[in-house]
Coordinates of C-alpha atoms in Angstrom, one line a residue:
X103 CA 26.9 -27.8 7.4
X104 CA 25.2 -25.2 9.7
X105 CA 28.6 -23.9 10.6
X106 CA 29.7 -23.5 7.2
X107 CA 26.4 -21.5 6.2
X108 CA 27.0 -19.2 9.2
X109 CA 30.4 -18.5 8.1
X110 CA 29.2 -17.8 4.6
X111 CA 26.6 -15.5 6.0
X112 CA 29.1 -13.6 8.1
X113 CA 31.5 -13.4 5.4
X114 CA 28.8 -12.0 2.9
X115 CA 27.5 -9.5 5.4
X116 CA 31.0 -8.1 5.9
X117 CA 31.3 -7.7 2.2
X118 CA 28.0 -5.9 2.1
X119 CA 29.2 -3.5 4.9
X120 CA 32.3 -2.9 3.4
X121 CA 30.8 -2.0 0.0
X122 CA 28.5 0.7 1.7
X123 CA 29.2 3.9 3.5
X124 CA 27.8 4.4 7.1
X125 CA 25.2 7.0 5.5
X126 CA 24.1 4.5 2.9
X127 CA 23.7 1.9 5.6
X128 CA 21.7 4.3 7.7
X129 CA 19.4 5.0 4.7
X130 CA 19.1 1.4 3.8
X131 CA 18.1 0.6 7.5
X132 CA 15.6 3.4 7.5
X133 CA 13.9 2.8 4.3
X134 CA 14.0 -0.1 2.0
X135 CA 12.2 0.3 -1.3
X136 CA 12.6 -1.1 -4.8
X137 CA 14.8 -3.5 -6.7
X138 CA 18.7 -3.4 -6.2
X139 CA 20.6 -2.4 -9.2
X140 CA 22.1 -5.4 -11.0
X141 CA 25.9 -5.7 -10.4
X142 CA 26.0 -3.8 -7.3
X143 CA 27.7 -5.5 -4.3
X144 CA 24.7 -5.8 -2.4
X145 CA 22.8 -7.6 -5.3
X146 CA 25.6 -10.2 -5.7
X147 CA 26.2 -10.7 -2.1
X148 CA 25.5 -14.3 -0.9
X149 CA 23.5 -13.2 2.1
X150 CA 21.2 -10.2 2.8
X151 CA 18.5 -9.5 5.1
X152 CA 15.0 -10.7 4.2
X153 CA 13.3 -7.3 4.3
X154 CA 15.7 -6.2 1.6
X155 CA 14.7 -9.1 -0.5
X156 CA 11.0 -8.8 0.2
X157 CA 11.0 -5.4 -1.4
X158 CA 12.1 -6.8 -4.6
X159 CA 9.3 -9.5 -5.0
X160 CA 6.4 -7.6 -3.5
X161 CA 5.0 -4.1 -3.4
X162 CA 6.2 -3.3 0.2
X163 CA 8.5 -0.6 1.4
X164 CA 10.0 -1.4 4.7
X165 CA 11.1 1.0 7.6
X166 CA 13.6 0.8 10.6
X167 CA 15.1 -2.3 9.5
X168 CA 12.0 -4.3 8.5
X169 CA 10.1 -3.4 11.8
X170 CA 7.4 -1.4 9.9
X171 CA 6.0 -1.7 6.4
X172 CA 3.6 0.0 3.9
X173 CA 2.6 -0.6 0.4
X174 CA 4.7 1.2 -2.1
X175 CA 3.4 2.8 -5.3
X176 CA 0.0 3.1 -4.0
X177 CA -2.5 5.7 -3.2
X178 CA -1.1 6.8 0.0
X179 CA -3.2 10.1 0.2
X180 CA -5.8 8.2 2.0
X181 CA -3.4 7.0 4.8
X182 CA -2.0 10.4 5.1
X183 CA -5.7 11.9 5.5
X184 CA -6.5 9.4 8.3
X185 CA -3.2 10.3 10.0
X186 CA -3.9 14.0 9.8
X187 CA -7.7 13.3 11.0
X188 CA -6.1 11.5 14.1
X189 CA -3.6 14.2 15.0
X190 CA -5.7 17.4 14.7
X191 CA -8.7 16.9 16.9
X192 CA -6.7 16.0 19.9
X193 CA -4.3 19.1 19.4
X194 CA -7.5 21.4 19.4
X195 CA -9.1 19.6 22.2
X196 CA -6.0 19.9 24.4
X197 CA -5.6 23.6 23.6
X198 CA -9.2 24.7 23.7
X199 CA -11.2 22.2 25.4
X200 CA -9.2 20.9 28.2
X201 CA -8.6 24.1 30.0
X202 CA -12.4 24.8 30.1
X203 CA -13.1 21.4 31.1
X204 CA -10.6 21.6 34.0
X205 CA -11.8 25.0 35.4
X206 CA -15.4 24.6 34.3
X207 CA -17.0 28.0 33.8
X208 CA -20.1 26.9 35.9
X209 CA -17.8 26.8 39.0
X210 CA -18.1 23.0 39.4
X211 CA -14.4 22.6 39.2
X212 CA -12.4 19.6 37.7
X213 CA -14.1 16.8 39.5
X214 CA -17.1 16.8 37.1
X215 CA -15.3 16.7 33.9
X216 CA -12.0 15.1 34.6
X217 CA -13.3 11.6 33.8
X218 CA -14.4 12.9 30.4
X219 CA -10.9 14.1 29.7
X220 CA -9.3 10.7 30.8
X221 CA -11.7 8.7 28.6
X222 CA -11.1 11.0 25.5
X223 CA -7.3 10.6 25.7
X224 CA -7.6 6.8 26.4
X225 CA -9.9 6.2 23.4
X226 CA -7.8 8.3 21.2
X227 CA -4.6 6.5 22.3
X228 CA -6.3 3.1 21.4
X229 CA -7.2 4.4 18.0
X230 CA -3.8 5.7 17.2
X231 CA -1.9 2.5 18.3
X232 CA -4.4 0.2 16.5
X233 CA -4.1 2.4 13.4
X234 CA -0.3 2.1 13.3
X235 CA -0.5 -1.7 14.2
X236 CA -3.3 -2.3 11.5
X237 CA -1.3 -0.2 8.7
X238 CA 2.3 -1.1 9.4
X239 CA 2.4 -4.9 10.6
X240 CA 1.9 -7.9 8.2
X241 CA -1.6 -9.1 7.7
X242 CA -0.7 -12.7 7.4
X243 CA 1.6 -12.8 4.3
X244 CA 2.3 -16.3 3.0
X245 CA 5.7 -17.4 1.7
X246 CA 6.4 -17.8 -2.0
X247 CA 7.4 -20.5 -4.3
X248 CA 6.5 -23.4 -2.0
X249 CA 5.0 -25.5 -4.7
X250 CA 7.0 -24.7 -7.7
X251 CA 5.9 -26.2 -11.2
X252 CA 8.2 -28.2 -13.3
X253 CA 10.8 -26.6 -15.2
X254 CA 11.9 -28.1 -18.6
X255 CA 12.3 -27.3 -22.3
X256 CA 15.0 -26.9 -24.9
X257 CA 18.5 -26.5 -24.1
X258 CA 19.3 -22.7 -22.9
X259 CA 15.7 -22.2 -22.2
X260 CA 13.8 -23.2 -18.9
X261 CA 10.1 -22.4 -19.3
X262 CA 7.9 -22.9 -16.5
X263 CA 5.5 -25.7 -17.2
X264 CA 2.5 -25.9 -14.7
X265 CA 1.0 -29.4 -14.4
X266 CA -2.7 -29.4 -15.5
X267 CA -4.0 -30.2 -12.1
X268 CA -2.5 -26.7 -11.0
X269 CA -5.3 -25.0 -13.0
X270 CA -8.1 -27.0 -11.1
X271 CA -9.9 -26.1 -7.8
X272 CA -9.5 -28.7 -5.0
X273 CA -12.5 -29.2 -2.9
X274 CA -11.7 -30.5 0.7
X275 CA -14.3 -31.9 3.1
X276 CA -15.0 -30.5 6.5
X277 CA -16.5 -31.6 9.8
X278 CA -19.9 -30.5 8.3
X279 CA -21.1 -33.0 5.8
X280 CA -22.9 -30.3 4.0
X281 CA -20.1 -27.9 3.8
X282 CA -16.7 -27.8 2.1
X283 CA -13.7 -25.6 1.4
X284 CA -11.9 -24.8 -1.8
X285 CA -8.1 -24.7 -2.3
X286 CA -6.7 -22.9 -5.4
X287 CA -3.3 -22.5 -6.7
X288 CA -1.7 -19.0 -7.0
X289 CA 0.6 -18.6 -10.3
X290 CA 1.9 -15.4 -9.0
X291 CA 3.3 -16.8 -5.6
X292 CA 3.6 -20.3 -7.0
X293 CA 1.8 -22.0 -3.8
X294 CA -1.6 -23.9 -3.1
X295 CA -3.2 -21.1 -0.9
X296 CA -4.8 -22.5 2.4
X297 CA -8.4 -21.9 2.6
X298 CA -9.8 -18.4 3.0
X299 CA -6.5 -17.0 1.6
X300 CA -6.2 -14.8 -1.3
X301 CA -3.8 -13.0 -3.7
X302 CA -3.8 -9.2 -3.2
X303 CA -2.8 -7.4 -6.6
X304 CA -1.8 -4.4 -4.8
X305 CA 0.5 -5.8 -2.2
X306 CA 1.6 -8.7 -4.7
X307 CA 1.3 -11.1 -2.0
X308 CA -1.0 -13.9 -0.7
X309 CA -2.6 -13.1 2.4
X310 CA -4.0 -15.4 5.0
X311 CA -7.7 -15.2 5.7
X312 CA -7.8 -12.0 3.8
X313 CA -10.9 -9.7 4.2
X314 CA -10.0 -7.0 1.9
X315 CA -7.3 -4.5 0.9
X316 CA -8.0 -1.2 2.9
X317 CA -6.8 1.9 1.2
X318 CA -7.4 4.1 4.4
X319 CA -4.6 2.0 6.0
X320 CA -2.7 1.3 2.9
X321 CA -2.5 -2.4 3.9
X322 CA -4.3 -5.6 3.6
X323 CA -6.6 -6.7 6.3
X324 CA -6.0 -10.3 7.2
X325 CA -5.6 -12.8 9.8
X326 CA -2.8 -11.1 11.7
X327 CA -4.3 -7.4 11.9
X328 CA -7.9 -8.0 11.6
X329 CA -8.5 -7.4 15.3
X330 CA -6.3 -4.3 15.2
X331 CA -8.6 -3.0 12.5
X332 CA -11.7 -3.5 14.4
X333 CA -10.2 -2.1 17.5
X334 CA -9.2 1.0 15.5
X335 CA -12.6 1.5 14.2
X336 CA -14.3 1.1 17.8
X337 CA -11.9 3.5 19.3
X338 CA -12.3 6.1 16.5
X339 CA -16.0 5.9 17.0
X340 CA -15.6 6.3 21.0
X341 CA -13.1 9.1 20.4
X342 CA -15.6 11.0 18.1
X343 CA -18.6 10.4 20.5
X344 CA -16.6 11.7 23.5
X345 CA -15.3 14.7 21.5
X346 CA -18.9 15.5 20.5
X347 CA -20.1 15.3 24.0
X348 CA -17.4 17.4 25.6
X349 CA -17.6 20.1 22.8
X350 CA -21.4 20.1 23.2
X351 CA -21.1 20.7 27.0
X352 CA -18.8 23.7 26.2
X353 CA -21.0 24.9 23.5
X354 CA -24.1 24.8 25.9
X355 CA -22.2 27.3 28.3
X356 CA -20.7 29.8 25.9
X357 CA -20.5 30.2 22.1
X358 CA -17.2 29.9 20.6
X359 CA -15.7 29.0 17.3
X360 CA -13.6 26.0 18.3
X361 CA -16.5 24.0 20.1
X362 CA -18.6 24.7 17.0
X363 CA -16.0 23.2 14.8
X364 CA -15.2 20.2 17.0
X365 CA -19.1 19.4 17.2
X366 CA -19.3 19.6 13.5
X367 CA -16.1 17.6 12.9
X368 CA -16.8 14.9 15.5
X369 CA -20.4 14.6 14.3
X370 CA -19.4 14.0 10.5
X371 CA -16.3 12.1 11.1
X372 CA -18.3 9.6 13.2
X373 CA -20.5 8.2 10.6
X374 CA -18.0 6.5 8.1
X375 CA -16.0 4.5 10.8
X376 CA -19.4 3.7 12.4
X377 CA -20.9 2.3 9.2
X378 CA -17.5 0.3 8.6
X379 CA -17.7 -1.1 12.3
X380 CA -21.2 -2.0 11.9
X381 CA -20.5 -3.8 8.6
X382 CA -17.6 -5.6 9.8
X383 CA -19.4 -6.7 13.0
X384 CA -22.0 -8.2 10.6
X385 CA -19.5 -10.0 8.6
X386 CA -17.7 -11.6 11.7
X387 CA -21.1 -12.4 13.2
X388 CA -21.9 -14.4 10.2
X389 CA -18.5 -16.1 9.9
X390 CA -17.7 -14.3 6.4
X391 CA -15.0 -12.1 5.0
X392 CA -15.6 -9.3 2.5
X393 CA -14.3 -11.4 -0.2
X394 CA -16.4 -14.3 0.7
X395 CA -19.6 -12.1 0.9
X396 CA -18.8 -10.5 -2.5
X397 CA -18.9 -14.0 -4.0
X398 CA -22.5 -14.1 -2.9
X399 CA -23.6 -10.8 -4.5
X400 CA -24.2 -10.2 -8.2
X401 CA -23.0 -6.8 -9.5
X402 CA -22.4 -5.1 -6.5
X403 CA -18.9 -3.3 -6.1
X404 CA -19.3 -1.8 -2.7
X405 CA -20.5 -4.5 -0.1
X406 CA -20.9 -1.9 2.6
X407 CA -23.7 -0.3 0.8
X408 CA -25.6 -3.6 0.4
X409 CA -28.9 -3.4 2.6
X410 CA -28.7 -6.8 4.2
X411 CA -25.8 -9.3 5.3
X412 CA -27.2 -12.9 4.8
X413 CA -25.8 -16.0 6.5
X414 CA -24.5 -18.5 3.8
X415 CA -25.8 -21.9 4.1
X416 CA -23.2 -24.7 4.3
X417 CA -20.5 -22.1 5.7
X418 CA -17.8 -24.2 7.4
X419 CA -16.7 -21.2 9.4
X420 CA -20.1 -20.2 10.8
X421 CA -20.4 -21.7 14.3
X422 CA -24.2 -21.0 14.3
X423 CA -23.9 -18.3 16.9
X424 CA -23.4 -14.7 16.2
X425 CA -21.5 -14.0 19.4
X426 CA -19.4 -17.0 19.2
X427 CA -18.3 -16.1 15.8
X428 CA -17.3 -12.5 17.0
X429 CA -15.6 -14.0 20.1
X430 CA -13.8 -16.5 18.3
X431 CA -12.3 -14.0 15.8
X432 CA -11.2 -11.6 18.7
X433 CA -9.9 -14.4 20.7
X434 CA -8.3 -16.7 18.1
X435 CA -4.4 -16.8 17.9
X436 CA -2.9 -14.5 15.2
X437 CA -1.0 -17.1 13.7
X438 CA 2.7 -17.6 13.0
X439 CA 4.6 -14.9 11.0
X440 CA 5.3 -17.2 8.1
X441 CA 7.7 -14.6 6.3
X442 CA 9.5 -12.6 9.1
X443 CA 11.0 -9.4 7.4
X444 CA 13.9 -9.2 9.7
X445 CA 15.0 -12.7 9.3
X446 CA 18.5 -13.2 7.9
X447 CA 18.2 -15.4 4.9
X448 CA 20.2 -16.3 1.8
X449 CA 19.8 -14.1 -1.4
X450 CA 19.1 -17.4 -3.3
X451 CA 16.3 -18.2 -0.9
X452 CA 13.2 -19.3 -2.9
X453 CA 10.9 -17.3 -1.0
X454 CA 12.7 -14.0 -2.5
X455 CA 12.4 -15.0 -6.2
X456 CA 9.4 -14.1 -8.6

């Protein structure tokens, strides 16, 4: 059976390649967005790559053969603004600050400030890399259509009939007698979601241990990219701090326009990622996600502005130690990629159907 399936896959892939020009194949490999037109050779092919099918059932757009992703039809101006904010300061720092720091005007030479330059570029590289990782990798997308409801009805019609128990919330016991976890059924993805998983209406997928959907990275923050998100915030705060210190040192020796701009920019840009970092550290220290924290609040839309983060009694994910909760989050395994975009799969794969 496996040999037959492999032959069918090779035959279908050949049909797809023969139906497209080299330019169309290159464009499809570079960017995969939207739904295939019905009746096209690709749409009726027996086999296609998983990332081409995922673009039809999710709100993702895939790049470079499924290696990178972003959310399609979303407000991407936030993502672009963060990217610009990451690129402009190091350019100004390299052009105007590095020459002065290397040949310091006070005659001390480069030995005094070389460490400051190295630390700045290291922190900036960490911020840039983790920004790309958190915004373009999968947050922990769960496969679809694992627990499909019954199908039945009059001849010629196949309405979906969800059993009554699918509308209930299942409560499961934990190691702590006073704590429990709830499991719900997702009617959009047709799966019973694991504990702490949630459906994102923007990405149109269920995400494992979802914290929230972040507009600044145009992606969900979940189990597989949460540590990248925290590292990005930490590195961004460190970059702004080093940039502020180096520009202030330059400004203390001579008054120029660029050091003034960099001091103001880094001082203003530091506060928002710092507030987010402190908030998420408090969340992880108390063993909560943003969605779980919102359930404990009444009428609060922005949990970052809430004056106090409280521990939830009976939380099964709270180890009782702030440091242990943070360490467990940063050291835990990212978990398997349950829906690998680059996997070759049949067009009739149940995961690629709505």
